[in-house]
mmCIF file of C-alpha atoms in Angstrom:
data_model
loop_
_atom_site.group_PDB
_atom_site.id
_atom_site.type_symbol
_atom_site.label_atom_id
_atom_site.label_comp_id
_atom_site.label_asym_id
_atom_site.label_seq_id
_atom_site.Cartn_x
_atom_site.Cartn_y
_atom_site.Cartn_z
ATOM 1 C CA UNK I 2 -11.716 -13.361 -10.617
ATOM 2 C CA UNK I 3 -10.583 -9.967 -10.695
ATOM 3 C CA UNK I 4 -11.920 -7.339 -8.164
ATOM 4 C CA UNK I 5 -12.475 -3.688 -8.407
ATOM 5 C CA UNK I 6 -11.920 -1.281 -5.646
ATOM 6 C CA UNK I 7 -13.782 1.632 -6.529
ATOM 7 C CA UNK I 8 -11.947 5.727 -6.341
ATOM 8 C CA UNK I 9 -11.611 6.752 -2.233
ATOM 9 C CA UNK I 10 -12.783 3.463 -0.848
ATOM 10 C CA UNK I 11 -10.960 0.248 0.305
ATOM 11 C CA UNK I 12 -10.927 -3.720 1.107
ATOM 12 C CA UNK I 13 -9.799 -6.018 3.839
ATOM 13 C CA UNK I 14 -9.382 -10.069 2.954
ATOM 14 C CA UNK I 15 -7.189 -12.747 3.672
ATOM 15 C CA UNK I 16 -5.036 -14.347 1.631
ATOM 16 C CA UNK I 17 -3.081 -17.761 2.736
ATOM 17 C CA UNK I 18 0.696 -18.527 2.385
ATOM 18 C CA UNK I 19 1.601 -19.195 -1.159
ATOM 19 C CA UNK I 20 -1.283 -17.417 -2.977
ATOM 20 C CA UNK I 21 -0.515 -14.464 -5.216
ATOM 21 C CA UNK I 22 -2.287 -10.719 -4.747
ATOM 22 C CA UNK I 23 -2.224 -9.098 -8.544
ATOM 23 C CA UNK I 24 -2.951 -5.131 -7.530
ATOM 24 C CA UNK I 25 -3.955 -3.901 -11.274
ATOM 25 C CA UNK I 26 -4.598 0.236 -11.964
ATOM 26 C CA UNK I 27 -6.767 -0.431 -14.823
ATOM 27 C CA UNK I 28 -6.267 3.414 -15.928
ATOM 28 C CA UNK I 29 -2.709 4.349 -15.078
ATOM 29 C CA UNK I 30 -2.044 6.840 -12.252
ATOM 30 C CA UNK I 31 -3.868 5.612 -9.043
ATOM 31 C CA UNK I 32 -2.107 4.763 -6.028
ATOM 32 C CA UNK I 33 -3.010 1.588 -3.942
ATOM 33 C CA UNK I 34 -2.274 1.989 -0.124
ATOM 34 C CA UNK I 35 -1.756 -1.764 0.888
ATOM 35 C CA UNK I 36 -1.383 -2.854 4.326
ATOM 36 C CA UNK I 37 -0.261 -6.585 5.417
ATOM 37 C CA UNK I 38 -1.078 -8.194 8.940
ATOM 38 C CA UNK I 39 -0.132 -11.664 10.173
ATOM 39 C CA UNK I 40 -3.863 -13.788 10.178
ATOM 40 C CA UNK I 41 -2.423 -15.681 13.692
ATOM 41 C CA UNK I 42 -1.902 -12.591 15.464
ATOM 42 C CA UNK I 43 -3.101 -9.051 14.109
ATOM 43 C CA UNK I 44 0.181 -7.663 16.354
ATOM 44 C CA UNK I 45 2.451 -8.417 13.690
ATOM 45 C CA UNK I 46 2.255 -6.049 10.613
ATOM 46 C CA UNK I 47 4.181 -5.351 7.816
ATOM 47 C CA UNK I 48 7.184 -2.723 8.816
ATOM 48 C CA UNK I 49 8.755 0.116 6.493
ATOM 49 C CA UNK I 50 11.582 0.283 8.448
ATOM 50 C CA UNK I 51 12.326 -3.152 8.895
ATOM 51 C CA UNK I 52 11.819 -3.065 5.056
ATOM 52 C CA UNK I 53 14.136 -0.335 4.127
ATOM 53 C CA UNK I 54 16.722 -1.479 6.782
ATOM 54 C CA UNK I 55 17.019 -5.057 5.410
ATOM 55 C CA UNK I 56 17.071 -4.005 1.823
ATOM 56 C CA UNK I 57 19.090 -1.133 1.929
ATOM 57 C CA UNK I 58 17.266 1.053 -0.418
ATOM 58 C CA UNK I 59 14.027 2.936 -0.439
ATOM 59 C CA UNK I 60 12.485 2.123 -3.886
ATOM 60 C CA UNK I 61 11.516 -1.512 -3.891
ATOM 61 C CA UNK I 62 10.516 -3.822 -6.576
ATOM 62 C CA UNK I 63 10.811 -7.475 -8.028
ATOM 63 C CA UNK I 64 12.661 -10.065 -6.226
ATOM 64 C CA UNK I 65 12.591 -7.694 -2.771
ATOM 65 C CA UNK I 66 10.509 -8.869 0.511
ATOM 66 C CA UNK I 67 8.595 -6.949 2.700
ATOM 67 C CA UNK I 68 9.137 -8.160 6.460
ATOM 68 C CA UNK I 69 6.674 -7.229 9.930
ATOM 69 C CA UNK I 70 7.610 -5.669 12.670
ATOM 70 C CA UNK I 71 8.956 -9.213 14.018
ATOM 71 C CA UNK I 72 11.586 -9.379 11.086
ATOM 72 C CA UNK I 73 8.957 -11.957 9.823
ATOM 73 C CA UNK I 74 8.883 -12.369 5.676
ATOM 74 C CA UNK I 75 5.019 -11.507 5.234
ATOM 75 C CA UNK I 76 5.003 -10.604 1.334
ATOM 76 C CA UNK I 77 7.675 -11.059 -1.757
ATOM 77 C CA UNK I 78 7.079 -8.793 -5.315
ATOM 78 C CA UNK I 79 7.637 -11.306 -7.859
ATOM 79 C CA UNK I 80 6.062 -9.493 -10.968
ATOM 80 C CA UNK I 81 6.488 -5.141 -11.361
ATOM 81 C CA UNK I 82 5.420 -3.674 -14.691
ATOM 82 C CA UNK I 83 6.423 0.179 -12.993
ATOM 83 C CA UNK I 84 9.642 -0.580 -10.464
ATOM 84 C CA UNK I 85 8.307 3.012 -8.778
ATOM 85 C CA UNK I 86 6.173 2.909 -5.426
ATOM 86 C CA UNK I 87 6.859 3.913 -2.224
ATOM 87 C CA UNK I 88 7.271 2.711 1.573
ATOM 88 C CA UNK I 89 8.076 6.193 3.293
ATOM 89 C CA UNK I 90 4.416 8.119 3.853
ATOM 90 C CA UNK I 91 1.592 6.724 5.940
ATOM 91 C CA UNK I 92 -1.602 6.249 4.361
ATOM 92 C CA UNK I 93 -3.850 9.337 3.818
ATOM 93 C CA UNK I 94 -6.615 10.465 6.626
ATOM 94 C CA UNK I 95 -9.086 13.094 7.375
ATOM 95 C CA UNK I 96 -6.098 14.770 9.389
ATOM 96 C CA UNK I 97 -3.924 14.516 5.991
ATOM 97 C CA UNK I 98 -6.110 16.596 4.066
ATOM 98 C CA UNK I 99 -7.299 19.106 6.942
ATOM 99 C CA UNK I 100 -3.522 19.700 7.659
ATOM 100 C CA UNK I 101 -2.133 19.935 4.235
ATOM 101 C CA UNK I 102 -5.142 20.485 2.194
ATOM 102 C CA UNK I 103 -6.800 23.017 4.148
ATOM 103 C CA UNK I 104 -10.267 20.820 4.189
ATOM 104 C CA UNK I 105 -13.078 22.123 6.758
ATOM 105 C CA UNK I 106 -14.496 18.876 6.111
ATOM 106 C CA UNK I 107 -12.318 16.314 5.363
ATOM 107 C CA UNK I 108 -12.319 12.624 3.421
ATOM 108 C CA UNK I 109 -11.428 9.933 6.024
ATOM 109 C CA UNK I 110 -8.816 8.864 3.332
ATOM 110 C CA UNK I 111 -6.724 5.849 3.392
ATOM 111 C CA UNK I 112 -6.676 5.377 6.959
ATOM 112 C CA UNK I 113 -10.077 5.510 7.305
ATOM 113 C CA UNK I 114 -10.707 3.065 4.792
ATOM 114 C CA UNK I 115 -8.076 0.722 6.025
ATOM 115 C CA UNK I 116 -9.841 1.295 9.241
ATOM 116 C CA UNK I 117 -13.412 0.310 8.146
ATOM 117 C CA UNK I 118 -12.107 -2.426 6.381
ATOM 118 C CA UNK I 119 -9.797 -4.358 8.826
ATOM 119 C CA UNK I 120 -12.084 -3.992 11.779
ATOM 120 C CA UNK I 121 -13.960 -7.558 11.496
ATOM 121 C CA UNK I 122 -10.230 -9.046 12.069
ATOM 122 C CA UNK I 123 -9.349 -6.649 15.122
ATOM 123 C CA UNK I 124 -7.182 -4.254 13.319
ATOM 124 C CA UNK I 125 -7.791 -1.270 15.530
ATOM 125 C CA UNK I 126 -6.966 2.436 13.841
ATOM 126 C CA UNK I 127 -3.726 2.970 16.358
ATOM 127 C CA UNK I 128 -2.587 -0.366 14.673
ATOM 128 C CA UNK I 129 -2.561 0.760 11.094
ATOM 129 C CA UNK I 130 1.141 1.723 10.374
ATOM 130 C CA UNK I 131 2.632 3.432 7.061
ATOM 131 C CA UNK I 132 1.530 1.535 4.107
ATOM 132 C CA UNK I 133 3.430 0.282 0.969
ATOM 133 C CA UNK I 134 2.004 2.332 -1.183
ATOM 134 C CA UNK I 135 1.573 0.654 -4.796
ATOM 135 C CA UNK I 136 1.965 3.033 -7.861
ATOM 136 C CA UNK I 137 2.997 5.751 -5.175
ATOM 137 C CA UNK I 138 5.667 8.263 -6.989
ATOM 138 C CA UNK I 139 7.878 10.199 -4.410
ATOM 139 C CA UNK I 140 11.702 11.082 -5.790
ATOM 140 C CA UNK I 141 13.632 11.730 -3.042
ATOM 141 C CA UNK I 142 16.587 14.639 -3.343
ATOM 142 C CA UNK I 143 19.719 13.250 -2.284
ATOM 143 C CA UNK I 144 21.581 15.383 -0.891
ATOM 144 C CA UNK I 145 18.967 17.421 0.719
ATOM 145 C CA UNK I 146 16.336 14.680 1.865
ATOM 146 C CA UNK I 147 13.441 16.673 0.586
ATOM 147 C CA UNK I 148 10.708 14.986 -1.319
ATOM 148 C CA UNK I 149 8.108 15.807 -3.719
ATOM 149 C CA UNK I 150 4.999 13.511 -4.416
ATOM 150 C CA UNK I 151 4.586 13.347 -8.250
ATOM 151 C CA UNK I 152 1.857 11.384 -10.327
ATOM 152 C CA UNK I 153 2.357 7.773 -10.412
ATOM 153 C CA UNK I 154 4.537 6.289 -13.422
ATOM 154 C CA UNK I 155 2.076 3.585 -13.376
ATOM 155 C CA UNK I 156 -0.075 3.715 -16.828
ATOM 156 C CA UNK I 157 -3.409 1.470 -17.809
ATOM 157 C CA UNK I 158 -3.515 -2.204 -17.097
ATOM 158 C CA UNK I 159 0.363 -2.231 -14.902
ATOM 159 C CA UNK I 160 0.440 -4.364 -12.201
ATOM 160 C CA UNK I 161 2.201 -5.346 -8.976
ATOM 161 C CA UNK I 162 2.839 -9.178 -8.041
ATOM 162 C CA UNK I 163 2.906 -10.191 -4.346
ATOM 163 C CA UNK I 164 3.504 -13.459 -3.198
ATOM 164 C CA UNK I 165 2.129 -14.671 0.699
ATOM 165 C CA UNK I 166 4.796 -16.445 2.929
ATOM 166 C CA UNK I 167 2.014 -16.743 5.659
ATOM 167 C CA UNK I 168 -1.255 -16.449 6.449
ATOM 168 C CA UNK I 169 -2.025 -12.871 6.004
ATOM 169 C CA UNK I 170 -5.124 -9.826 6.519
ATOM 170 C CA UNK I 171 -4.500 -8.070 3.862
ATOM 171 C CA UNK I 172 -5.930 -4.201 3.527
ATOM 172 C CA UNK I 173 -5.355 -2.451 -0.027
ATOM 173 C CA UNK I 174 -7.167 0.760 -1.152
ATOM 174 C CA UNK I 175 -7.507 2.815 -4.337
ATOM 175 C CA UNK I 176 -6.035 5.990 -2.622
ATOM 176 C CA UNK I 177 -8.214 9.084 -1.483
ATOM 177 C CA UNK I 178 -5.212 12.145 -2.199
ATOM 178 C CA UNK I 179 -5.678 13.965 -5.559
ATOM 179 C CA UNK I 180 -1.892 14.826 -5.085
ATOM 180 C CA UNK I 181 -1.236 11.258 -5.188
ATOM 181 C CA UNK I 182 -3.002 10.453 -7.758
ATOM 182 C CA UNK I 183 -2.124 13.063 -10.238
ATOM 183 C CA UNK I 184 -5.046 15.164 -9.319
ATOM 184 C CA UNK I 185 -8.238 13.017 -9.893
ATOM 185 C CA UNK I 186 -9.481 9.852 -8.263
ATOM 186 C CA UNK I 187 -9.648 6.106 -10.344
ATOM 187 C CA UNK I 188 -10.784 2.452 -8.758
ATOM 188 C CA UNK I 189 -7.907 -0.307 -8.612
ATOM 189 C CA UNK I 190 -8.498 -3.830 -9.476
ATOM 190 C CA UNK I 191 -7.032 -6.818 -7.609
ATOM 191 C CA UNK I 192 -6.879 -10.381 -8.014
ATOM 192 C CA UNK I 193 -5.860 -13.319 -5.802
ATOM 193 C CA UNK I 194 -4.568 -16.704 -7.522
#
């Protein structure tokens, strides 16, 4: 059964070692903050820079694992129709868009969500680390280190395969930042098999 996260809003479930999360953008362009946490004990979370150490690279895709913070496998990506998404920026918040936006009154954005949403399994907001952010377009120059975020490659119906090594929480949102997003806000579907 497929499930539809609608724009600015997000999910927690769990999903159990061997099952497959499908994360579908059903209209091309929409980012999908996802955020993995180990279902024994809520202290071990997935880790960008265990990540990006082990693998070497910063862009990640099919046949690449995403560890915790214990050097734990949590999730593999064994299916990627658009090989672009990044690990490198935390998730959007009501700070994000007051400091970069300019907001007097801002969206709780990813964070928030991710907040709401992982609460019944303990996930308190200081535990919510930078998200691998599905769909997420950010080249990265070089030789200078500068980076630009630029609308997701990702067109209708593309997908992103994850496969569970253990018992996971699993927090995934259809991201709240028009900049991510190529400047308007669409749901994201997901599926667990």
């Amino acid at each position: 059964m497929t499930c539809e996260i609608a724009p600015r809003t997000g999910v927690g479930f769990e999903l159990k070692a061997g099952q497959r999360l499908t994360v579908i953008d059903p209209r091309g362009g929409q980012v999908a903050d996802l955020l993995a946490y180990s279902l024994a004990d809520v202290r071990e979370v997935i880790s960008a820079g265990r990540t990006l150490d082990y693998a070497s690279r910063i862009y990640l895709t099919r046949g690449d694992t995403l560890y915790s913070n214990r050097s734990n496998v949590m999730l593999e990506i064994v299916q990627d129709d658009v090989g672009r998404h990044d690990f490198l920026l935390t998730p959007c918040s009501a700070d994000t868009f007051r400091i970069i936006y300019g907001d007097a009154d801002p969206h709780r954005g990813c964070f928030g969500n991710l907040a709401a949403a992982l609460a019944p399994w303990g996930v308190e907001p200081d535990m919510i680390p930078t998200a691998f952010n599905c769909f997420m377009n950010v080249p990265v120059n070089g030789e200078t280190g500068e980076f630009t975020v630029e609308p997701p490659l990702s067109k209708a119906g593309d997908t992103i395969v994850f496969e569970a090594k253990t018992d996971l929480v699993i927090g995934l949102t259809a991201c709240s930042a028009l900049q991510s997003n190529g400047g308007s806000f669409k749901p994201i579907e997901y599926r667990i098999d």
